[in-house]
Coordinates of N, CA and C in Angstrom, one line a residue:
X1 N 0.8 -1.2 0.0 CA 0.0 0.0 0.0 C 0.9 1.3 0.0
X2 N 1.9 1.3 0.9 CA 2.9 1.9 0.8 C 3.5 2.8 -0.4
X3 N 3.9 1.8 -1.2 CA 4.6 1.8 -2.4 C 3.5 2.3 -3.4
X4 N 2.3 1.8 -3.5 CA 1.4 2.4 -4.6 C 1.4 4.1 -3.8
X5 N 1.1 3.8 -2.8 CA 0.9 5.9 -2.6 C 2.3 6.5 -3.2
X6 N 3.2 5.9 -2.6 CA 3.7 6.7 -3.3 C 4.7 6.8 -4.6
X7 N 4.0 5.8 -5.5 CA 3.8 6.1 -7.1 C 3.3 7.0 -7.4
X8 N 1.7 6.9 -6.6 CA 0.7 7.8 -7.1 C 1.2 9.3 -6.5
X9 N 1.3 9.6 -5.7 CA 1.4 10.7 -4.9 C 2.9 11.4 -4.4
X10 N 4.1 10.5 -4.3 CA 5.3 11.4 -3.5 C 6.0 10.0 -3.2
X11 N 7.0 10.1 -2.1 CA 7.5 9.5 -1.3 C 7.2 9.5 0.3
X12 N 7.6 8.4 0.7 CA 8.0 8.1 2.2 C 9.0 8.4 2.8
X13 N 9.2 8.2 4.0 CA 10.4 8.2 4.6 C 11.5 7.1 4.7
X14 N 12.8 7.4 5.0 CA 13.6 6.3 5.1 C 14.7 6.5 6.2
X15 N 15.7 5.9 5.9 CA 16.7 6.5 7.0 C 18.0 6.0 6.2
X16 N 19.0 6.7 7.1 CA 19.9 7.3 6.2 C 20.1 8.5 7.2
X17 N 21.5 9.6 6.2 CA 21.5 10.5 6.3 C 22.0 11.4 5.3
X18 N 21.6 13.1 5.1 CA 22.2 13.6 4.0 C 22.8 15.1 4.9
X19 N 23.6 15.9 4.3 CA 24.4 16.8 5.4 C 23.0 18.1 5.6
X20 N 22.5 18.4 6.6 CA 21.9 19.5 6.9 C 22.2 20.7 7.2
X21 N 23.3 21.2 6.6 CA 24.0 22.2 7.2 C 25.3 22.5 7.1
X22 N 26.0 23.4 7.2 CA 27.6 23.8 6.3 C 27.1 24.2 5.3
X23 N 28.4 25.1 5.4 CA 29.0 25.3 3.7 C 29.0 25.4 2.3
X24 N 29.0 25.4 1.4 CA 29.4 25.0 0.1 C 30.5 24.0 0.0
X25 N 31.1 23.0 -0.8 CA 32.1 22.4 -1.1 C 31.8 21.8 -2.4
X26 N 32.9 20.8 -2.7 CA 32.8 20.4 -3.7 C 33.8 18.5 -3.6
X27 N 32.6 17.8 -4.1 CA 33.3 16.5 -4.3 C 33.6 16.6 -5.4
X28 N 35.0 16.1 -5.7 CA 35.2 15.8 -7.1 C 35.3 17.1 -7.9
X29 N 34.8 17.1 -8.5 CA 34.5 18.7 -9.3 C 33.0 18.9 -9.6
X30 N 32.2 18.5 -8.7 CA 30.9 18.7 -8.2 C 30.5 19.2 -7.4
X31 N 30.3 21.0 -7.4 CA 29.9 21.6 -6.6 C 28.6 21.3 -5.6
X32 N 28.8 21.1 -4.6 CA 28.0 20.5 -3.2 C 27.2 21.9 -2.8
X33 N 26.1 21.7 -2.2 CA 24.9 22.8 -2.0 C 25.2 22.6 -0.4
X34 N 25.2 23.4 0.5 CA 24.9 22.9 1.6 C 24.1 22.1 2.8
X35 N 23.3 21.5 1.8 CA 22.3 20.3 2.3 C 22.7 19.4 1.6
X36 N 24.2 19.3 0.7 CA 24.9 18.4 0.6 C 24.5 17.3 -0.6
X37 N 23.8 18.3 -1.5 CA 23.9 17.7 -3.0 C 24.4 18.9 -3.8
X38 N 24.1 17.9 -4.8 CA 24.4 18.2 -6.1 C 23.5 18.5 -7.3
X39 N 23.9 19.2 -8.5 CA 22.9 19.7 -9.6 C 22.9 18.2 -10.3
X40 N 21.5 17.6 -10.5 CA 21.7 16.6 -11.3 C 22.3 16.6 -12.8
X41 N 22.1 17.9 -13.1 CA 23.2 17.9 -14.9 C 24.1 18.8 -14.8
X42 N 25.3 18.0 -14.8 CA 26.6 18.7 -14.4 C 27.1 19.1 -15.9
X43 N 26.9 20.4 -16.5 CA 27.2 20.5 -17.8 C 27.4 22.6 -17.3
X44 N 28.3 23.1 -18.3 CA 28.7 24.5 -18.3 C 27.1 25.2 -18.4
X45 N 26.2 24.4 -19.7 CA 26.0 25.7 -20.4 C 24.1 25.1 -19.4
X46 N 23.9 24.6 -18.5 CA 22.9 24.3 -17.7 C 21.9 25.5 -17.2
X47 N 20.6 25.6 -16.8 CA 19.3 26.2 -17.1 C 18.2 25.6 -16.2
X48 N 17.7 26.7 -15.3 CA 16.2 26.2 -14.9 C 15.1 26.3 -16.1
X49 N 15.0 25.8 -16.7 CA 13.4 26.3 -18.0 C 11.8 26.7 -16.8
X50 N 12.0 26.3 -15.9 CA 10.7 26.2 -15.5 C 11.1 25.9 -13.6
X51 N 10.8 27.1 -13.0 CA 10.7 27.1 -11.7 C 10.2 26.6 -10.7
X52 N 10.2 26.0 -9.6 CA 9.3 25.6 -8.3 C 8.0 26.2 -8.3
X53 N 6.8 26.0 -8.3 CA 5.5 26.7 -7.9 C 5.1 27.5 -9.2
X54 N 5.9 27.5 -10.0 CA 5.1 28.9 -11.4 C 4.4 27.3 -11.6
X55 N 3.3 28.1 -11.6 CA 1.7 27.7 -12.3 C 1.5 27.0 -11.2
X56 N 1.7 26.4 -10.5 CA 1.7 25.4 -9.3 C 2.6 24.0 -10.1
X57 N 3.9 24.4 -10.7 CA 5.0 23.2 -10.7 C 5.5 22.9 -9.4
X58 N 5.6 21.6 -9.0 CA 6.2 20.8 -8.2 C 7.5 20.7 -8.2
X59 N 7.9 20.9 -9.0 CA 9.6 20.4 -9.1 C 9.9 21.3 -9.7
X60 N 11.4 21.3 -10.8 CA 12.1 22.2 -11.4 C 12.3 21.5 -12.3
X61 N 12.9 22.0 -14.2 CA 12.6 21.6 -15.4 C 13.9 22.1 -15.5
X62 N 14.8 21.2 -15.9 CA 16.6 21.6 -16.2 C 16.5 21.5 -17.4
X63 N 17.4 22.0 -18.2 CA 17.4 21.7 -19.8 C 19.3 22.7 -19.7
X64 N 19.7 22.1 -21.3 CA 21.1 22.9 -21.3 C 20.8 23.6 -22.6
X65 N 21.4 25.2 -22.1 CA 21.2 25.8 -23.6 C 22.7 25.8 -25.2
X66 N 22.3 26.0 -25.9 CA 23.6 26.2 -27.3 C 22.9 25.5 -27.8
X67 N 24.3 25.0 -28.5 CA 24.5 23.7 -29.3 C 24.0 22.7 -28.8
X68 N 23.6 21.4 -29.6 CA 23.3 20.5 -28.9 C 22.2 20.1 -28.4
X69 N 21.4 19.2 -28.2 CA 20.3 18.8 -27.4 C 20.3 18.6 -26.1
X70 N 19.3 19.2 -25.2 CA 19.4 18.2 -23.8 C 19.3 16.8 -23.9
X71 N 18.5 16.2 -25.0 CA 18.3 14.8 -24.8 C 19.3 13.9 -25.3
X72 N 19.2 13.1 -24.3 CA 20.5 12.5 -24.1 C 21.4 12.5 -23.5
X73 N 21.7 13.9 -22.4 CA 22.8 14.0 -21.5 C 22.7 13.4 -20.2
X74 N 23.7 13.1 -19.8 CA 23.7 12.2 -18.1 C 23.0 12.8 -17.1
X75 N 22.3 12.2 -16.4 CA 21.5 12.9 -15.3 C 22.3 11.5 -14.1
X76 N 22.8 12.9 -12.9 CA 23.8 12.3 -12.2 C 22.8 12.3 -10.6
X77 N 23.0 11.0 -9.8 CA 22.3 11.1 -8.5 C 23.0 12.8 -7.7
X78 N 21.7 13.5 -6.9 CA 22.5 14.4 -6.5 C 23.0 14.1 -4.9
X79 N 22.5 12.8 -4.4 CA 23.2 12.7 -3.6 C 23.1 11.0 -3.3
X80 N 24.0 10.4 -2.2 CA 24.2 9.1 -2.2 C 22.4 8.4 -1.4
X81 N 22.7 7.4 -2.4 CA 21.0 6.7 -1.8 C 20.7 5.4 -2.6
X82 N 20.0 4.6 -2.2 CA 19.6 3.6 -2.5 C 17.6 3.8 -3.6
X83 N 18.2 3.3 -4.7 CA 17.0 3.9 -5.7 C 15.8 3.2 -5.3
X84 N 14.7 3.6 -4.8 CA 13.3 2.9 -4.4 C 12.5 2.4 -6.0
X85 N 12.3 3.4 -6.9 CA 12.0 2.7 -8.2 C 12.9 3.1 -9.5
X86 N 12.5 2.8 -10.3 CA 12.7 3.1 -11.6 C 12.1 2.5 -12.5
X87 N 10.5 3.6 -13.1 CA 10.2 2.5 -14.2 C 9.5 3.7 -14.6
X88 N 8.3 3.0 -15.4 CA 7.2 4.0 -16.5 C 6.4 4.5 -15.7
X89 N 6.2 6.0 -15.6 CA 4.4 6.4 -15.3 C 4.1 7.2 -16.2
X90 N 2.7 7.6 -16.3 CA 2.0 8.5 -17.3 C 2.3 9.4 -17.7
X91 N 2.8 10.3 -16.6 CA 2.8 11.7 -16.1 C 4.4 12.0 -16.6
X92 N 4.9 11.2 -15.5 CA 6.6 11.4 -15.2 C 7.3 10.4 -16.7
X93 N 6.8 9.9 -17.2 CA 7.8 8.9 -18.4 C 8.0 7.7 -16.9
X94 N 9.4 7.7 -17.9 CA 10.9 6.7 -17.0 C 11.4 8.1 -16.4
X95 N 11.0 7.2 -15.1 CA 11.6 8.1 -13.4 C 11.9 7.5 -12.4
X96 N 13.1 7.9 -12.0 CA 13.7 7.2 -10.9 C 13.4 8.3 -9.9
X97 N 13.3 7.0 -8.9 CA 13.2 7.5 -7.2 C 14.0 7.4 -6.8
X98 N 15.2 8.3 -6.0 CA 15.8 7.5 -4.9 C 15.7 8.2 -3.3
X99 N 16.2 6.9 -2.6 CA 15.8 7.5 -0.7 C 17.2 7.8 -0.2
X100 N 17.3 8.7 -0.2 CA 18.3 9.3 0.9 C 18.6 9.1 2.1
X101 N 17.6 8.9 2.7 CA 17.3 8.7 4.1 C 17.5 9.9 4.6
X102 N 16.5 9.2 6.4 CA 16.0 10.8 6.9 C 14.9 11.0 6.3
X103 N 13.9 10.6 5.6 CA 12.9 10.8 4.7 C 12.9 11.9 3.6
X104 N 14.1 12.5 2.8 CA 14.2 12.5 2.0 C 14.9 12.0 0.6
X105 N 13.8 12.3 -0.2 CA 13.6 11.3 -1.8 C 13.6 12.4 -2.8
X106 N 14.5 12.1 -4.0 CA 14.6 12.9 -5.6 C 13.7 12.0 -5.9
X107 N 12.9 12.6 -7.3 CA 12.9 12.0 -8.2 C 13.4 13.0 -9.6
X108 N 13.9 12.2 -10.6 CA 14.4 12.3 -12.0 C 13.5 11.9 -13.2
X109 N 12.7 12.7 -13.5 CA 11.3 12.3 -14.4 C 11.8 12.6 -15.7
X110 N 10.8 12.0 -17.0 CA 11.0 12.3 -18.1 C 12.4 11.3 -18.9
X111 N 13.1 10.7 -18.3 CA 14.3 10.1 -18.9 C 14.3 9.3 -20.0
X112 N 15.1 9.3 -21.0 CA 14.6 9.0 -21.9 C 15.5 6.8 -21.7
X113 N 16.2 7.3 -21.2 CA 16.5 5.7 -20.3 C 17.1 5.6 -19.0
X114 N 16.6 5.1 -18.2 CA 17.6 4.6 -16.6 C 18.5 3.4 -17.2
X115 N 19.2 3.7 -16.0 CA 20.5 2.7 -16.0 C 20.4 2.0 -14.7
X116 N 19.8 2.5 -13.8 CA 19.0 1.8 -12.4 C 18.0 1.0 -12.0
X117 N 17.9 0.4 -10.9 CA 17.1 -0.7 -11.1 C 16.4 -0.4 -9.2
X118 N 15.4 -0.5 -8.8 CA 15.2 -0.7 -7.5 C 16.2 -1.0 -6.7
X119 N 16.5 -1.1 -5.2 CA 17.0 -2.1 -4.8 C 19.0 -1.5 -5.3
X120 N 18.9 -0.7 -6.4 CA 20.2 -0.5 -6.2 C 21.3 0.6 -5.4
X121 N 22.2 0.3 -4.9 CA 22.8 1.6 -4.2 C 23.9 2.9 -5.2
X122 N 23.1 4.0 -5.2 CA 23.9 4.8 -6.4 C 24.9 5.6 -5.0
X123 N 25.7 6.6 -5.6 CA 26.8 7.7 -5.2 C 26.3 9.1 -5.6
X124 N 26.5 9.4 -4.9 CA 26.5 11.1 -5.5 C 27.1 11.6 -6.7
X125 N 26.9 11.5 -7.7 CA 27.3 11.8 -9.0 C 26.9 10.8 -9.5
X126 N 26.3 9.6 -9.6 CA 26.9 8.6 -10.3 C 25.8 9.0 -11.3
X127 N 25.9 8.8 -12.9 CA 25.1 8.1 -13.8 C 23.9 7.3 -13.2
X128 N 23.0 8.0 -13.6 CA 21.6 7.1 -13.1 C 20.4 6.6 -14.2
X129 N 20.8 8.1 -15.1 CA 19.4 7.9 -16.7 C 20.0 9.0 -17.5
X130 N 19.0 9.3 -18.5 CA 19.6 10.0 -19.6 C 18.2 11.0 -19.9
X131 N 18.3 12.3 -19.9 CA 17.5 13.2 -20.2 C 16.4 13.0 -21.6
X132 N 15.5 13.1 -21.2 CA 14.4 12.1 -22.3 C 13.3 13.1 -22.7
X133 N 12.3 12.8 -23.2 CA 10.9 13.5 -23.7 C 9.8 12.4 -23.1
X134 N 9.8 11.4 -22.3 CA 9.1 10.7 -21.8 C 7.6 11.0 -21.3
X135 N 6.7 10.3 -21.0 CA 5.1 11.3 -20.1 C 4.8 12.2 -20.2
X136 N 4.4 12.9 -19.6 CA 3.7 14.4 -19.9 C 5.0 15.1 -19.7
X137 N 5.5 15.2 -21.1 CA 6.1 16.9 -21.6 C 6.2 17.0 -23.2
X138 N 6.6 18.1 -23.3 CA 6.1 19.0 -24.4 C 8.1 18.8 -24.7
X139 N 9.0 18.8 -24.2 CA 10.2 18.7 -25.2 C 11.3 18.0 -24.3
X140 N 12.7 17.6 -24.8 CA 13.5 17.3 -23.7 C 14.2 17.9 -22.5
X141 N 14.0 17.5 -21.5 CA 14.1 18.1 -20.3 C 14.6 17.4 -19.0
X142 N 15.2 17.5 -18.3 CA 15.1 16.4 -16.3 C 14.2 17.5 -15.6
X143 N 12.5 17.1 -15.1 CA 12.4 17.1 -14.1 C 12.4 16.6 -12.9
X144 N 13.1 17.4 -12.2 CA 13.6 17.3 -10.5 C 13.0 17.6 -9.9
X145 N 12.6 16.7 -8.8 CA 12.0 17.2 -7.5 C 12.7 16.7 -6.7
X146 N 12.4 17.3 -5.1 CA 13.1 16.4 -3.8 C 11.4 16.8 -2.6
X147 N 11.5 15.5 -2.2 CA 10.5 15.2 -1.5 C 11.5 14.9 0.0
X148 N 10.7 15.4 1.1 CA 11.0 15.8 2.7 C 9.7 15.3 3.3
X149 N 9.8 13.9 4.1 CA 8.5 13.3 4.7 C 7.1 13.8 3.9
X150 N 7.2 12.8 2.9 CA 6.3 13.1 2.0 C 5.8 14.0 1.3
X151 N 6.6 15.2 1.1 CA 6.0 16.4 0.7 C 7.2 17.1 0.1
X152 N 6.7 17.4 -1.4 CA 7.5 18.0 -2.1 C 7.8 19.2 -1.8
X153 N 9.4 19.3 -2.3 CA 9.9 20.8 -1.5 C 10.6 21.2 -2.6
X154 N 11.1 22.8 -2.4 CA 11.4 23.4 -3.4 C 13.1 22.9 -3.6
X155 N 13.5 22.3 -5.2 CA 14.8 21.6 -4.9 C 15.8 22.9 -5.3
X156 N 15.3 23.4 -5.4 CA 16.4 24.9 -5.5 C 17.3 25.6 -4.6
X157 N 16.4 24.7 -3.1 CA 17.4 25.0 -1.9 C 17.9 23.7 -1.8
X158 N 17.9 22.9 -2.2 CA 19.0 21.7 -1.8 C 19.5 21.5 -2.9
X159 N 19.9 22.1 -4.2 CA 20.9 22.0 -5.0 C 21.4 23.0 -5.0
X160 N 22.9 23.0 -5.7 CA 23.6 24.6 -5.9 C 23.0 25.5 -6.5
X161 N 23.0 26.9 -6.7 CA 22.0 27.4 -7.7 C 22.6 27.0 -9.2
X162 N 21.3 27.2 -10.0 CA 21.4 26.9 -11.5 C 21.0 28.5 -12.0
X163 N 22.1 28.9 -13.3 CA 20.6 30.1 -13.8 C 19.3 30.2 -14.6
X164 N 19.0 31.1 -14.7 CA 18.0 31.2 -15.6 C 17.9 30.9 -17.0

């Protein structure tokens, strides 16, 4: 019962932990937010298309501008967790969930393929899917959300900023 709510609706809680506090830093050459993620599209020429709450959006709509397509580019976990799904829905395409623990959960909607499977444990950065046209959207895109004891939150404070 669990699990169908929240297909249909969000996530649950888990446990774990992710950093609450500090700093800026950087793993690797992946600038760290101080709640201790990361932008899932680690690319120069990166873009919010579509804000937290405009129109009543839920999440945020990354895309990269120039040359080149977004679709197709790597969508990287933005922080370490064990993936709760990864499959098809209506709405979202192919979307991975993962649990952080602490009861916060991403999800990565729209992908045009995962490379994840349930049940698996990803890294902060790691390759997880590939930026897609999947479910309900109109062109290629990653949207991102991050869910906090069931309730989506704005992921613009727990990732580094992106511009406009």
């Amino acid at each position: 019962a669990e699990y169908d709510a929240i297909k249909q609706n969000g996530m649950s809680s888990g446990s774990g932990s992710l950093n609450n506090g500090g700093g800026k830093s950087e793993i690797g050459n992946y600038p760290v937010s101080s709640k201790g993620m990361i932008a899932p599209l680690q690319y120069s020429n990166v873009y919010i298309s579509q804000h937290y709450g405009h129109n009543g959006h839920k999440g945020v709509d990354i895309c990269t501008r120039g040359t080149g397509s977004t679709m197709g580019k790597e969508i990287r976990a933005a922080a370490d967790g064990v993936v709760y799904s990864a499959e098809f829905h209506k709405s979202w395409g192919n979307n991975v969930y993962i649990n952080h623990g602490n009861g916060v959960y991403t999800r990565y909607a729209h992908c045009s393929k995962m490379i994840v499977s349930a049940g698996d444990q990803v890294k902060q950065g790691q390759v997880i899917a590939y930026v897609g046209n999947t479910g309900n959207s109109f062109g290629p895109h990653l949207h991102f959300e991050v869910w906090v004891n069931g309730t989506r939150t704005n992921p613009e404070v727990w990732i580094p900023s992106l511009p406009d």
